[in-house]
Each structure stands twice: as C-alpha cells, then as structure tokens.
Short mmCIF file of C-alpha atoms and ligand atoms in Angstrom, two decimals:
data_model
loop_
_atom_site.label_atom_id
_atom_site.label_comp_id
_atom_site.label_asym_id
_atom_site.label_seq_id
_atom_site.Cartn_x
_atom_site.Cartn_y
_atom_site.Cartn_z
CA MET A 268 -2.13 -31.06 -1.00
CA LYS A 269 -4.16 -27.31 -0.64
CA ASN A 270 -6.94 -25.81 -3.18
CA ARG A 271 -4.55 -23.46 -5.06
CA LEU A 272 -7.34 -20.49 -6.08
CA SER A 273 -7.59 -19.19 -9.00
CA TYR A 274 -8.03 -15.17 -9.72
CA ILE A 275 -9.97 -13.06 -12.05
CA SER A 276 -10.25 -9.67 -13.71
CA THR A 277 -12.97 -6.99 -12.18
CA ARG A 278 -14.45 -7.09 -15.02
CA GLY A 279 -14.54 -10.23 -16.49
CA LEU A 280 -12.76 -10.56 -19.59
CA ALA A 281 -8.75 -11.54 -18.98
CA PRO A 282 -7.70 -14.34 -18.37
CA VAL A 283 -8.31 -16.32 -15.46
CA LEU A 284 -4.44 -16.58 -14.40
CA GLY A 285 -2.28 -18.27 -11.05
CA PHE A 286 -1.02 -16.84 -7.95
CA ASP A 287 2.59 -16.60 -10.16
CA ASP A 288 0.98 -14.21 -12.77
CA VAL A 289 -0.72 -12.36 -10.99
CA LEU A 290 1.95 -11.01 -9.00
CA LEU A 291 3.57 -10.11 -12.08
CA ALA A 292 0.48 -8.49 -14.15
CA GLY A 293 -0.32 -5.35 -12.90
CA LEU A 294 -3.58 -4.69 -14.39
CA ALA A 295 -5.02 -7.29 -16.50
CA ARG A 296 -6.09 -6.82 -20.03
CA ASP A 297 -9.06 -5.63 -19.63
CA GLY A 298 -7.60 -2.75 -17.37
CA GLY A 299 -9.97 -4.27 -14.58
CA LEU A 300 -7.56 -5.79 -10.99
CA TYR A 301 -7.07 -9.58 -10.28
CA VAL A 302 -8.91 -10.84 -7.16
CA PRO A 303 -9.46 -13.96 -6.04
CA ASP A 304 -12.54 -16.69 -7.67
CA VAL A 305 -13.19 -17.29 -3.78
CA TYR A 306 -11.58 -15.46 -0.40
CA PRO A 307 -10.02 -18.40 1.06
CA ALA A 308 -12.19 -18.85 4.70
CA MET A 309 -10.66 -19.53 7.89
CA ALA A 310 -11.70 -21.58 10.99
CA LYS A 311 -12.34 -19.90 13.87
CA SER A 312 -9.31 -22.55 15.29
CA ASP A 313 -7.54 -21.36 12.88
CA ILE A 314 -6.98 -17.74 13.37
CA ALA A 315 -7.00 -18.56 17.22
CA ALA A 316 -4.07 -20.91 16.33
CA LEU A 317 -1.52 -17.33 15.61
CA ARG A 318 -1.32 -16.57 18.59
CA GLY A 319 2.16 -16.35 20.18
CA LEU A 320 3.20 -16.78 16.58
CA SER A 321 5.49 -14.01 15.72
CA TYR A 322 4.38 -11.59 12.45
CA ALA A 323 7.29 -13.43 9.81
CA ASP A 324 4.91 -16.86 11.17
CA ALA A 325 1.83 -15.71 11.35
CA ALA A 326 2.03 -13.88 7.14
CA ALA A 327 3.02 -17.17 6.03
CA ARG A 328 0.49 -19.95 7.87
CA ILE A 329 -2.58 -16.61 6.61
CA LEU A 330 -0.70 -16.32 2.53
CA ALA A 331 0.04 -19.78 1.80
CA PRO A 332 -3.45 -19.63 0.36
CA PHE A 333 -3.14 -16.60 -1.83
CA VAL A 334 0.11 -18.51 -3.35
CA ALA A 335 0.13 -21.98 -3.71
CA GLY A 336 -0.34 -22.21 -7.41
CA GLY A 337 3.50 -20.30 -7.19
CA LEU A 338 5.11 -20.49 -4.11
CA GLY A 339 5.49 -23.58 -1.50
CA GLU A 340 4.55 -23.75 2.25
CA SER A 341 8.29 -24.08 3.15
CA GLU A 342 9.86 -21.65 0.49
CA LEU A 343 6.93 -18.84 1.48
CA ALA A 344 8.22 -19.45 5.55
CA GLU A 345 11.88 -18.21 4.46
CA LEU A 346 10.30 -15.05 2.30
CA THR A 347 8.66 -14.00 5.25
CA ARG A 348 11.03 -14.16 7.39
CA ASP A 349 13.50 -12.39 5.94
CA ALA A 350 11.11 -9.98 4.84
CA TYR A 351 10.59 -8.88 8.55
CA ALA A 352 13.80 -9.36 9.86
CA GLY A 353 15.02 -5.60 8.37
CA PHE A 354 12.44 -4.39 10.96
CA ASP A 355 13.46 -2.18 13.95
CA HIS A 356 11.09 -3.58 16.03
CA PRO A 357 10.86 -7.28 17.15
CA ALA A 358 6.53 -7.78 17.06
CA VAL A 359 8.10 -6.20 13.24
CA ALA A 360 3.29 -4.08 14.03
CA PRO A 361 2.84 -3.86 17.45
CA LEU A 362 0.42 -1.84 18.85
CA SER A 363 0.14 1.07 21.37
CA GLN A 364 -2.87 1.36 23.52
CA ILE A 365 -4.14 5.19 23.90
CA ASP A 366 -7.20 4.80 25.77
CA ALA A 367 -9.73 3.56 27.45
CA ASN A 368 -9.79 0.36 24.72
CA GLU A 369 -8.81 1.70 22.01
CA TRP A 370 -5.22 1.71 20.60
CA ILE A 371 -3.23 2.42 17.52
CA LEU A 372 -1.09 -0.34 15.55
CA GLU A 373 1.94 0.56 14.42
CA LEU A 374 3.56 0.12 10.62
CA TYR A 375 6.33 2.05 10.33
CA HIS A 376 9.60 -0.03 11.94
CA GLY A 377 10.99 -0.93 7.86
CA PRO A 378 12.82 0.15 5.76
CA THR A 379 12.29 3.71 4.50
CA LEU A 380 9.11 4.11 7.90
CA ALA A 381 6.04 3.47 6.11
CA PHE A 382 3.43 1.17 6.30
CA LYS A 383 4.20 0.23 1.80
CA ASP A 384 7.48 -1.03 3.60
CA LEU A 385 4.84 -4.73 5.82
CA ALA A 386 3.69 -5.33 1.81
CA LEU A 387 6.53 -4.45 -0.05
CA GLN A 388 9.56 -5.76 1.38
CA LEU A 389 7.82 -9.65 1.10
CA VAL A 390 6.66 -8.51 -2.32
CA GLY A 391 9.90 -8.08 -3.94
CA ARG A 392 11.61 -11.76 -2.96
CA MET A 393 8.33 -13.26 -4.13
CA PHE A 394 8.89 -11.25 -7.75
CA ASP A 395 12.77 -12.52 -7.14
CA ALA A 396 12.19 -15.66 -6.38
CA VAL A 397 8.91 -16.56 -8.82
CA LEU A 398 11.26 -14.90 -11.32
CA LYS A 399 13.67 -17.54 -10.57
CA LYS A 400 11.92 -20.76 -10.85
CA ARG A 401 10.80 -18.79 -14.65
CA GLY A 402 14.41 -18.19 -15.79
CA GLU A 403 13.16 -14.26 -16.57
CA ARG A 404 14.32 -11.04 -15.41
CA ILE A 405 11.84 -7.85 -14.66
CA THR A 406 12.92 -4.22 -15.23
CA VAL A 407 11.16 -1.76 -12.64
CA VAL A 408 10.23 1.91 -13.93
CA GLY A 409 8.33 4.18 -11.52
CA ALA A 410 8.62 8.32 -11.08
CA THR A 411 7.47 9.66 -8.25
CA SER A 412 7.31 12.45 -6.16
CA GLY A 413 8.81 11.47 -3.30
CA ASP A 414 7.26 8.97 -1.53
CA THR A 415 6.35 5.74 -3.19
CA GLY A 416 9.38 5.62 -4.79
CA SER A 417 11.74 4.74 -1.37
CA ALA A 418 9.82 1.84 -0.05
CA ALA A 419 10.27 0.06 -4.15
CA ILE A 420 13.71 0.83 -4.44
CA GLU A 421 14.44 -0.64 -0.55
CA ALA A 422 11.94 -3.58 -1.72
CA CYS A 423 13.30 -4.13 -5.46
CA ARG A 424 17.36 -3.54 -4.12
CA ASP A 425 20.18 -6.65 -4.56
CA ARG A 426 17.16 -8.57 -5.76
CA ASP A 427 18.94 -11.00 -8.64
CA ASN A 428 16.41 -11.26 -10.50
CA VAL A 429 14.68 -7.55 -11.02
CA ASP A 430 16.73 -4.60 -12.07
CA ILE A 431 14.71 -0.83 -10.66
CA PHE A 432 14.75 2.54 -12.02
CA MET A 433 13.29 5.45 -10.21
CA LEU A 434 12.71 9.23 -11.51
CA HIS A 435 13.10 11.88 -9.06
CA PRO A 436 12.24 15.26 -10.25
CA ALA A 437 15.59 17.79 -10.02
CA GLY A 438 14.93 19.26 -7.24
CA ARG A 439 11.40 18.46 -6.08
CA VAL A 440 11.44 16.53 -3.35
CA SER A 441 12.45 17.04 -0.08
CA GLU A 442 16.54 16.29 1.13
CA VAL A 443 15.20 12.74 3.73
CA GLN A 444 13.16 11.77 1.05
CA ARG A 445 15.81 11.93 -1.81
CA ARG A 446 18.03 10.09 0.19
CA GLN A 447 15.81 8.16 1.41
CA MET A 448 16.01 6.56 -2.41
CA THR A 449 19.73 7.70 -3.17
CA THR A 450 22.49 6.24 -0.14
CA VAL A 451 20.81 2.88 -0.78
CA GLN A 452 24.04 0.85 -2.34
CA ALA A 453 22.99 -1.42 -4.33
CA SER A 454 23.72 -2.43 -8.59
CA ASN A 455 20.50 -2.77 -9.51
CA VAL A 456 19.29 -0.13 -8.18
CA TYR A 457 18.93 3.40 -10.28
CA ASN A 458 17.86 7.02 -9.20
CA ILE A 459 17.36 8.98 -12.01
CA ALA A 460 16.44 13.17 -11.23
CA VAL A 461 15.13 14.68 -13.83
CA ASP A 462 15.12 18.28 -15.16
CA GLY A 463 12.05 18.30 -14.61
CA THR A 464 8.26 18.40 -12.68
CA PHE A 465 6.24 15.86 -10.89
CA ASP A 466 4.11 15.14 -13.95
CA ASP A 467 6.77 14.86 -16.48
CA CYS A 468 8.30 12.02 -14.57
CA GLN A 469 5.42 10.07 -14.56
CA SER A 470 4.36 10.79 -17.82
CA MET A 471 7.72 9.52 -19.01
CA VAL A 472 6.72 6.13 -17.07
CA LYS A 473 3.93 6.40 -19.45
CA ALA A 474 5.36 6.59 -21.94
CA LEU A 475 7.69 4.36 -21.29
CA PHE A 476 4.81 1.66 -20.42
CA SER A 477 3.05 2.13 -24.02
CA ASP A 478 6.21 1.54 -26.00
CA HIS A 479 4.89 -2.09 -26.67
CA GLU A 480 8.05 -2.97 -27.69
CA LEU A 481 10.31 -1.47 -25.60
CA ARG A 482 8.27 -3.35 -23.14
CA ASP A 483 8.07 -7.15 -23.79
CA ARG A 484 12.06 -6.73 -24.46
CA LEU A 485 12.95 -5.34 -20.94
CA ASN A 486 9.59 -7.38 -19.14
CA LEU A 487 8.86 -3.59 -17.93
CA SER A 488 6.87 -3.55 -14.35
CA ALA A 489 5.12 -1.79 -12.18
CA VAL A 490 5.29 -1.86 -7.97
CA ASN A 491 1.87 0.35 -7.65
CA SER A 492 -0.83 -0.21 -5.46
CA ILE A 493 -2.94 -2.49 -7.90
CA ASN A 494 -0.86 -5.75 -7.48
CA TRP A 495 -2.22 -8.91 -6.28
CA ALA A 496 0.24 -9.45 -3.50
CA ARG A 497 0.43 -6.47 -2.08
CA VAL A 498 -3.18 -6.37 -0.69
CA ALA A 499 -2.88 -9.93 0.67
CA ALA A 500 0.39 -8.61 2.77
CA GLN A 501 -1.36 -6.33 4.00
CA THR A 502 -3.97 -9.44 5.06
CA VAL A 503 -1.97 -10.10 7.56
CA TYR A 504 -1.66 -6.73 10.33
CA TYR A 505 -5.77 -6.65 10.42
CA LEU A 506 -5.53 -10.91 11.91
CA THR A 507 -2.34 -10.33 14.12
CA ALA A 508 -3.88 -6.69 15.13
CA ALA A 509 -7.06 -8.37 15.85
CA VAL A 510 -6.09 -12.16 17.69
CA SER A 511 -4.05 -9.65 20.15
CA LEU A 512 -7.01 -7.58 21.06
CA GLY A 513 -8.91 -11.02 21.87
CA ALA A 514 -10.35 -12.13 18.26
CA PRO A 515 -11.44 -14.53 17.18
CA ASP A 516 -13.47 -14.62 20.04
CA ARG A 517 -14.36 -10.73 20.23
CA LYS A 518 -15.07 -7.91 17.56
CA ILE A 519 -12.53 -4.96 16.25
CA ALA A 520 -12.93 -2.04 15.02
CA PHE A 521 -9.85 -0.37 12.38
CA SER A 522 -10.19 3.30 11.24
CA VAL A 523 -7.65 3.43 7.38
CA PRO A 524 -6.24 6.37 7.04
CA THR A 525 -7.03 5.61 2.90
CA GLY A 526 -6.01 6.42 -0.64
CA ASN A 527 -6.40 4.29 -2.86
CA PHE A 528 -8.67 2.34 -0.53
CA GLY A 529 -5.28 -0.62 -0.56
CA ASP A 530 -5.08 -1.13 3.03
CA VAL A 531 -8.38 -0.71 4.06
CA TYR A 532 -9.89 -3.05 1.29
CA ALA A 533 -6.86 -5.46 2.10
CA GLY A 534 -9.18 -5.40 6.18
CA TYR A 535 -12.52 -5.81 3.90
CA VAL A 536 -10.55 -9.17 2.50
CA ALA A 537 -9.43 -9.92 6.04
CA SER A 538 -13.25 -9.23 7.45
CA LYS A 539 -13.93 -11.51 4.22
CA MET A 540 -11.44 -14.15 5.38
CA GLY A 541 -13.89 -15.03 8.71
CA LEU A 542 -11.76 -12.11 11.24
CA PRO A 543 -14.66 -10.96 13.54
CA VAL A 544 -14.48 -7.17 11.80
CA GLU A 545 -16.91 -4.53 13.89
CA ARG A 546 -16.59 -1.70 11.57
CA LEU A 547 -14.64 -0.63 8.66
CA VAL A 548 -13.89 3.26 8.56
CA ILE A 549 -12.12 4.82 5.67
CA ALA A 550 -10.02 7.66 7.32
CA THR A 551 -9.75 10.76 4.85
CA ASN A 552 -8.59 13.85 4.42
CA MET A 553 -10.30 16.40 2.52
CA ASN A 554 -9.30 14.92 -0.24
CA ASP A 555 -12.61 13.07 -0.56
CA ILE A 556 -14.86 10.84 -2.81
CA LEU A 557 -14.92 8.52 -1.35
CA VAL A 558 -16.99 10.32 1.83
CA ARG A 559 -19.20 11.23 -0.56
CA CYS A 560 -19.79 8.46 -2.42
CA LEU A 561 -20.78 5.98 0.57
CA LYS A 562 -22.78 9.59 1.79
CA THR A 563 -24.88 10.12 -1.11
CA GLY A 564 -23.64 7.15 -4.13
CA SER A 565 -22.13 9.23 -6.62
CA TYR A 566 -19.00 9.02 -6.92
CA ALA A 567 -17.36 12.18 -8.82
CA VAL A 568 -13.73 13.56 -9.22
CA THR A 569 -12.86 16.99 -8.28
CA ALA A 570 -9.32 18.39 -8.17
CA VAL A 571 -6.75 16.98 -5.81
CA VAL A 572 -5.97 20.17 -2.38
CA PRO A 573 -2.71 19.60 -1.32
CA THR A 574 -2.73 18.85 2.26
CA ILE A 575 -0.72 17.75 4.77
CA SER A 576 -1.11 14.56 4.50
CA PRO A 577 0.16 14.41 0.56
CA SER A 578 0.26 10.37 0.87
CA MET A 579 -3.99 10.51 0.66
CA ASP A 580 -4.34 13.12 -1.49
CA ILE A 581 -5.96 11.29 -4.02
CA GLN A 582 -9.22 11.34 -5.98
CA VAL A 583 -10.06 7.65 -7.81
CA SER A 584 -8.81 5.38 -5.55
CA SER A 585 -8.30 2.04 -8.09
CA ASN A 586 -8.63 -0.36 -5.52
CA PHE A 587 -12.33 0.41 -4.78
CA GLU A 588 -12.86 -0.85 -7.37
CA ARG A 589 -12.32 -4.46 -5.94
CA LEU A 590 -15.08 -4.12 -3.09
CA LEU A 591 -17.32 -2.99 -6.36
CA PHE A 592 -16.93 -6.43 -7.45
CA ASP A 593 -18.45 -7.47 -4.63
CA LEU A 594 -20.76 -4.82 -3.99
CA TYR A 595 -21.93 -5.69 -7.88
CA ASP A 596 -22.39 -10.10 -7.42
CA ARG A 597 -18.70 -10.20 -9.19
CA ASN A 598 -19.97 -9.09 -11.83
CA GLY A 599 -18.01 -7.65 -14.18
CA LYS A 600 -20.01 -6.17 -17.16
CA SER A 601 -21.29 -4.27 -14.71
CA VAL A 602 -18.34 -3.16 -13.16
CA ALA A 603 -16.73 -2.14 -16.70
CA GLY A 604 -19.92 -0.01 -17.20
CA LEU A 605 -19.33 2.61 -14.48
CA MET A 606 -16.06 2.99 -14.88
CA GLY A 607 -16.71 3.21 -18.33
CA ASP A 608 -19.13 6.03 -17.12
CA LEU A 609 -15.89 6.98 -14.42
CA SER A 610 -13.53 7.92 -17.81
CA ALA A 611 -16.44 9.25 -20.11
CA LYS A 612 -17.96 11.86 -17.29
CA GLY A 613 -15.59 11.86 -14.13
CA ALA A 614 -18.22 10.35 -12.20
CA PHE A 615 -20.90 6.77 -11.97
CA GLU A 616 -23.56 6.24 -9.42
CA VAL A 617 -23.64 3.47 -6.64
CA ASP A 618 -26.99 2.77 -6.43
CA ARG A 619 -28.79 2.28 -3.09
CA GLY A 620 -29.14 -0.97 -2.28
CA HIS A 621 -24.77 -1.70 -2.46
CA LEU A 622 -24.34 1.23 -0.95
CA ALA A 623 -27.00 0.16 1.83
CA GLU A 624 -24.77 -3.32 1.94
CA ALA A 625 -21.48 -1.46 2.33
CA SER A 626 -22.44 0.40 5.36
CA ALA A 627 -22.70 -2.56 7.15
CA LEU A 628 -18.80 -2.61 7.44
CA PHE A 629 -17.86 0.28 6.04
CA ARG A 630 -17.85 3.64 7.66
CA ALA A 631 -16.21 6.80 5.85
CA ALA A 632 -15.08 10.45 7.59
CA GLU A 633 -13.41 13.41 5.77
CA VAL A 634 -11.11 15.34 8.31
CA SER A 635 -9.95 18.81 8.37
CA GLU A 636 -5.87 20.38 7.67
CA ASP A 637 -6.88 22.14 11.37
CA LYS A 638 -8.41 19.02 13.37
CA THR A 639 -5.27 16.64 12.24
CA LEU A 640 -3.43 18.71 13.61
CA ALA A 641 -5.01 19.33 16.51
CA THR A 642 -5.58 15.99 17.44
CA MET A 643 -2.23 15.64 16.65
CA ALA A 644 -1.31 18.07 19.04
CA GLU A 645 -4.02 16.06 21.78
CA ILE A 646 -2.53 12.98 21.26
CA HIS A 647 1.06 14.26 21.99
CA ARG A 648 -0.26 15.82 24.82
CA SER A 649 -2.56 12.92 26.56
CA THR A 650 -0.20 9.86 25.96
CA GLY A 651 3.32 11.82 24.91
CA LEU A 652 3.37 9.91 21.59
CA LEU A 653 4.36 11.65 18.42
CA ILE A 654 1.99 11.10 15.22
CA ASP A 655 2.45 11.82 11.85
CA PRO A 656 -0.93 14.23 10.13
CA HIS A 657 -1.71 10.87 8.68
CA THR A 658 -2.10 8.79 11.43
CA ALA A 659 -3.66 11.88 13.03
CA VAL A 660 -6.61 11.57 10.07
CA GLY A 661 -7.36 8.06 10.90
CA ILE A 662 -7.63 9.33 14.72
CA ALA A 663 -9.62 11.87 14.84
CA ALA A 664 -12.28 10.18 12.09
CA GLY A 665 -12.17 6.47 13.63
CA ARG A 666 -13.48 8.13 16.98
CA ARG A 667 -16.11 10.30 15.22
CA GLU A 668 -17.00 6.79 13.76
CA ARG A 669 -16.73 4.38 16.83
CA PRO A 670 -18.90 1.69 17.42
CA ASP A 671 -19.97 0.97 21.28
CA ALA A 672 -16.85 1.43 23.56
CA ALA A 673 -17.01 -2.81 23.93
CA VAL A 674 -15.61 -3.01 20.77
CA PRO A 675 -11.94 -2.56 20.77
CA MET A 676 -10.73 0.65 18.28
CA VAL A 677 -8.20 0.40 16.20
CA HIS A 678 -6.48 2.63 14.32
CA LEU A 679 -3.90 2.25 11.87
CA SER A 680 -0.59 4.13 12.24
CA THR A 681 1.02 4.15 8.18
CA ALA A 682 4.07 6.70 9.04
CA HIS A 683 7.00 6.91 11.33
CA PRO A 684 6.06 11.11 12.12
CA ALA A 685 9.67 11.75 11.29
CA LYS A 686 8.45 11.16 7.47
CA PHE A 687 6.68 14.64 8.32
CA PRO A 688 8.58 16.47 10.49
CA ASP A 689 7.86 20.40 9.22
CA ALA A 690 3.95 18.81 10.86
CA VAL A 691 4.99 17.38 13.67
CA GLU A 692 7.14 20.27 15.04
CA ARG A 693 4.08 22.59 14.01
CA ALA A 694 1.20 20.92 16.09
CA THR A 695 3.08 20.02 19.03
CA GLY A 696 5.96 22.24 19.64
CA VAL A 697 8.53 19.23 18.97
CA ARG A 698 10.44 17.93 16.28
CA PRO A 699 10.73 14.04 15.81
CA ALA A 700 13.64 12.08 15.69
CA LEU A 701 14.33 9.60 12.67
CA PRO A 702 15.08 6.42 13.90
CA ALA A 703 18.54 4.95 15.28
CA HIS A 704 19.40 3.28 11.44
CA LEU A 705 18.27 6.15 9.53
CA LYS A 706 19.64 8.66 12.32
CA ASP A 707 23.28 9.49 9.76
CA LEU A 708 20.78 9.85 6.38
CA LEU A 709 22.76 13.08 6.07
CA GLU A 710 25.87 11.80 5.69
CA ARG A 711 25.50 8.94 3.54
CA PRO A 712 27.12 9.06 -0.11
CA GLU A 713 24.36 9.74 -2.77
CA ARG A 714 24.48 7.76 -6.50
CA TYR A 715 21.84 9.10 -8.57
CA ASP A 716 22.31 10.37 -12.58
CA ARG A 717 21.31 13.71 -13.77
CA LEU A 718 18.60 13.58 -16.84
CA ASP A 719 17.48 15.88 -19.75
CA ASN A 720 13.90 15.66 -19.69
CA ASP A 721 13.75 13.58 -22.90
CA LEU A 722 12.28 10.43 -23.53
CA ALA A 723 14.98 9.06 -25.87
CA THR A 724 17.99 9.74 -23.06
CA VAL A 725 15.90 8.26 -20.74
CA LYS A 726 14.75 5.07 -22.61
CA GLN A 727 18.37 5.00 -23.09
CA TYR A 728 18.96 5.23 -20.48
CA ILE A 729 17.04 2.50 -19.32
CA GLU A 730 18.76 -0.35 -22.34
CA SER A 731 21.67 0.47 -21.85
CA LYS A 732 21.39 -0.88 -18.02
CA SER A 733 18.47 -3.89 -17.43
CA ARG A 734 20.12 -6.89 -16.99
CA ALA A 735 16.27 -8.12 -18.75
CA ALA A 736 17.16 -7.19 -22.04
C1 PLP B 1712 -0.13 4.71 0.99
C2 PLP B 1712 -0.15 5.84 2.94
C3 PLP B 1712 -1.52 5.72 2.85
C4 PLP B 1712 -2.34 5.07 2.15
O1 PLP B 1712 -2.86 4.33 1.70
P1 PLP B 1712 -3.86 3.42 0.58
O2 PLP B 1712 -3.42 2.06 0.38
O3 PLP B 1712 -3.56 4.19 -0.49
O4 PLP B 1712 -4.98 3.94 0.88
C5 PLP B 1712 -1.50 6.33 3.89
N1 PLP B 1712 -0.22 6.18 4.45
C6 PLP B 1712 0.72 6.66 4.14
C7 PLP B 1712 1.85 7.44 5.23
C8 PLP B 1712 1.42 6.49 2.30
O5 PLP B 1712 1.70 6.31 2.39
#
C-alpha cells in the first residue's frame, strides 16, 4: 500500500485535502494554491524503469503516488490509456532533433493542437471517475478569447458527470478557434457566443462564481491552470523526454515557453521527484515580469502587451506562487505576505537569498517579436520544420541560456504551427496546413447559442441546461 499524499495550501490556512478533493477544489479557501506536502521521490531505478514504456503506461507509473487514495492504480492506467489514445502520434510527445544535442519536444499532437491537451485529456477523465464514485455532477464554466476554450471543451465532452459552458465574444475569435469549439458534437457541451468583448465574458464568469447560492447548487467548477492535477500530468513528458535522451544517467536542460508558470513549474516538480535536470529556462515574450523578477527580485505588474504568441500574454503568473512557497521554506505566512503586497501595491520583493536559490536551477530570458519571427525563419531554413511562435520564443531563449553543449537541450514545443498560421506564414512564407483530423473543420456543422451581454440571461441559460441542479 502506497503512502497517500496530503495536499496543503501555499498560504497555510486552508484545510488539508486528499487527491480527489484537490482535483475538484481549484483555488484553496485561503486564496492559495494546493501542493503536495512532500514531492513523491523516484529512485534512479524507478526512472530507468520508464525506458521502453508507452507514454500512457509511463504516465500511470509517474502519477500513481499523486492520485493514491483517490484513484486506484489499475483505474489510473485505464484513464491514461484512454486519454492518450486519441493523439495523432503513437509516441504522444515525440522529440525531433534540430541541431547537435538539441531537440524540440512536440506537445501538440492532441485534439486541439496545443500542449494543454496533455494534461486536460487526462484531467477530464479523472473528474468523471472521481465524480462517479462520489455520485456528484459538476458544471464547468469558463470564458475564452479563443485559445484555452477548445482544450477545456475537448477534455469535458461526453463525460457523464460534467457539463461545460464556454463563453466567447461573438465575432471576436478567429474562425478556426471558434470552430474548434463549436463543431464539437456532444450533448454536454454548450458554446455561448456573447454579444460583447472577452472582458465582458470574463466578468460574467467571475460574477457567476461569486454567486454562492448558484455556485453550490450547480457545483460550479473551473478547469484552469492552477488545478494541481494539471501540473502533475505535465511532469510526465519531462520524464519521458529525459529518459529517451539518457536520464537518469545524464542531466538534461529544458526551455519552456511560459505564461502562467504551470508548465515550467511541472519541470521543477519533476526535478524535485529525482529527475536530473541541469537547467530550466523560463522563456517569455515581451510580457517579461518573470525575467525582471529573476534578475532584480522585484515582481512588479505592468500592462499586458499583445504579441504574436498570445497564450503567453500574461502578467500575473499564478503558479509562480507554488515556487515561492518552496523558496520561502514552505512558510505560508511569508507567501501570504508577498501576495498581500501584490494585491495592495501591484508588486512584491523576493529577497536576495531566495533569489540565488532559484538561480541554481532556473534562468529566464525574454524574446522580442523580431527575434521570434527570425527564429521561426531560421529553424525552417536549417531543418525544414515549421514551428509556432510560442515554440520559437522557447528556442530563442533556450539557445541564449543554454548550459554546456554536452548537456542535451530540449525546447518544449507548445502549439502546432497550424494554430498560428498568420505568424508562421509571415516568418517563413509557408502557410502550415491543419493536420488530417481537422482537415474538414471549415465544413463541419457548428452548434452554439448567441446570448445578450446580460448576466441574468446567461445565468438562466446555464441553470436550465446543467444536469448538476
Ligand atoms: C498556455 C500556453 C503556454 C503557457 O503555458 P503556462 O503553463 O501558462 O506557462 C505556452 N504556449 C502555448 C501554446 C499555450 O497554449
């Protein structure tokens, strides 16, 4: 019998939970994020034993200690097999070599062509399994400007105990992004086109969540990137990639295009579990708050700048709080103090000692728009590969902060180039084609309802459709 992990809040004041409660909880009640009380350790032999396993079987091994108490081992193995069966590459997360001792890790072979599928395809199934045991249903509500909505919808579609309502601003998302959401034919998926802006959609979702009566009655839930299960699921590809390149007998470096700090934090968790990681490069576009913080200690929010890598146009990187918790010796009071400064003054200071500790593993680099385009062009010229702008940011930053050339360098490729065709064409002159499973996307029938920009209307719509009531 494996030890069960307990999950604690980064601010120290929320109840300690087991895995299934953490899966469903989202934000902790004290405003913090849940983390395991200890990182489960993998011995060198456990890591070596991942060699030759399928991605799904490796995921089941790696995740077993995280889910113990909530899901059994054979149950988990069934979920991972089902989750990754729909990917359009048999390796799920294959490596492609781009130069001497330098690779990209292709995380875009899932149904919506972005790395979020690797976590969400599994997490949607975990939701269903846990809810079924508890005899509960949830109502997932979210707002999207186009990018994350489709990954959440694909994760929740056809799940027996989940209904999903996704708001998008009518006429303000690209046709491909809208169709990735609205052509999903599943009776538990509701796309709502709101006559308003993305901010209108976002504030309606916030208002729905602060309506406590509604929240409790419909079991409202979110599948956002602060969910611990998403982080855990993302540790898997760091381990599988590293093992392919010689771990645990060799150290590996990773460069990670970063927005909310979820993905790169998962790499840190993998290192805490025992993976020999030489370096993690935090790669950002012009929204460089993390770069400034690592250089000066000052985490200071400025205005968001729109870029050609829009999924990283973020100023407050929520998951950074999880790293701070460790840097501050897991003292919830210290973290709550920093976060209090952030909401009061829009900034906090990380002290020198803790900053130096972070620099042992992390480097951060910011990449300009011109450099992003030039990197897409250069990779296309030198290898024939088309890469998306987020991946290009990762490669440019990773090359700038690369350790010794003898250490294998892995750049995480977070989106398929066809997801950002305009930027790719601008850089390379080539317009990337959608992969086979989405070829007929523009001909598929769409399903969505158009609603007024009015909270009462949206609320009534959700109440009338949700099965959780
Ligand atoms: C979400 C996303 C990112 C950023 O990931 P975080 O976990 O938020 O740091 C990077 N690239 C793409 C394509 C994304 O969709």
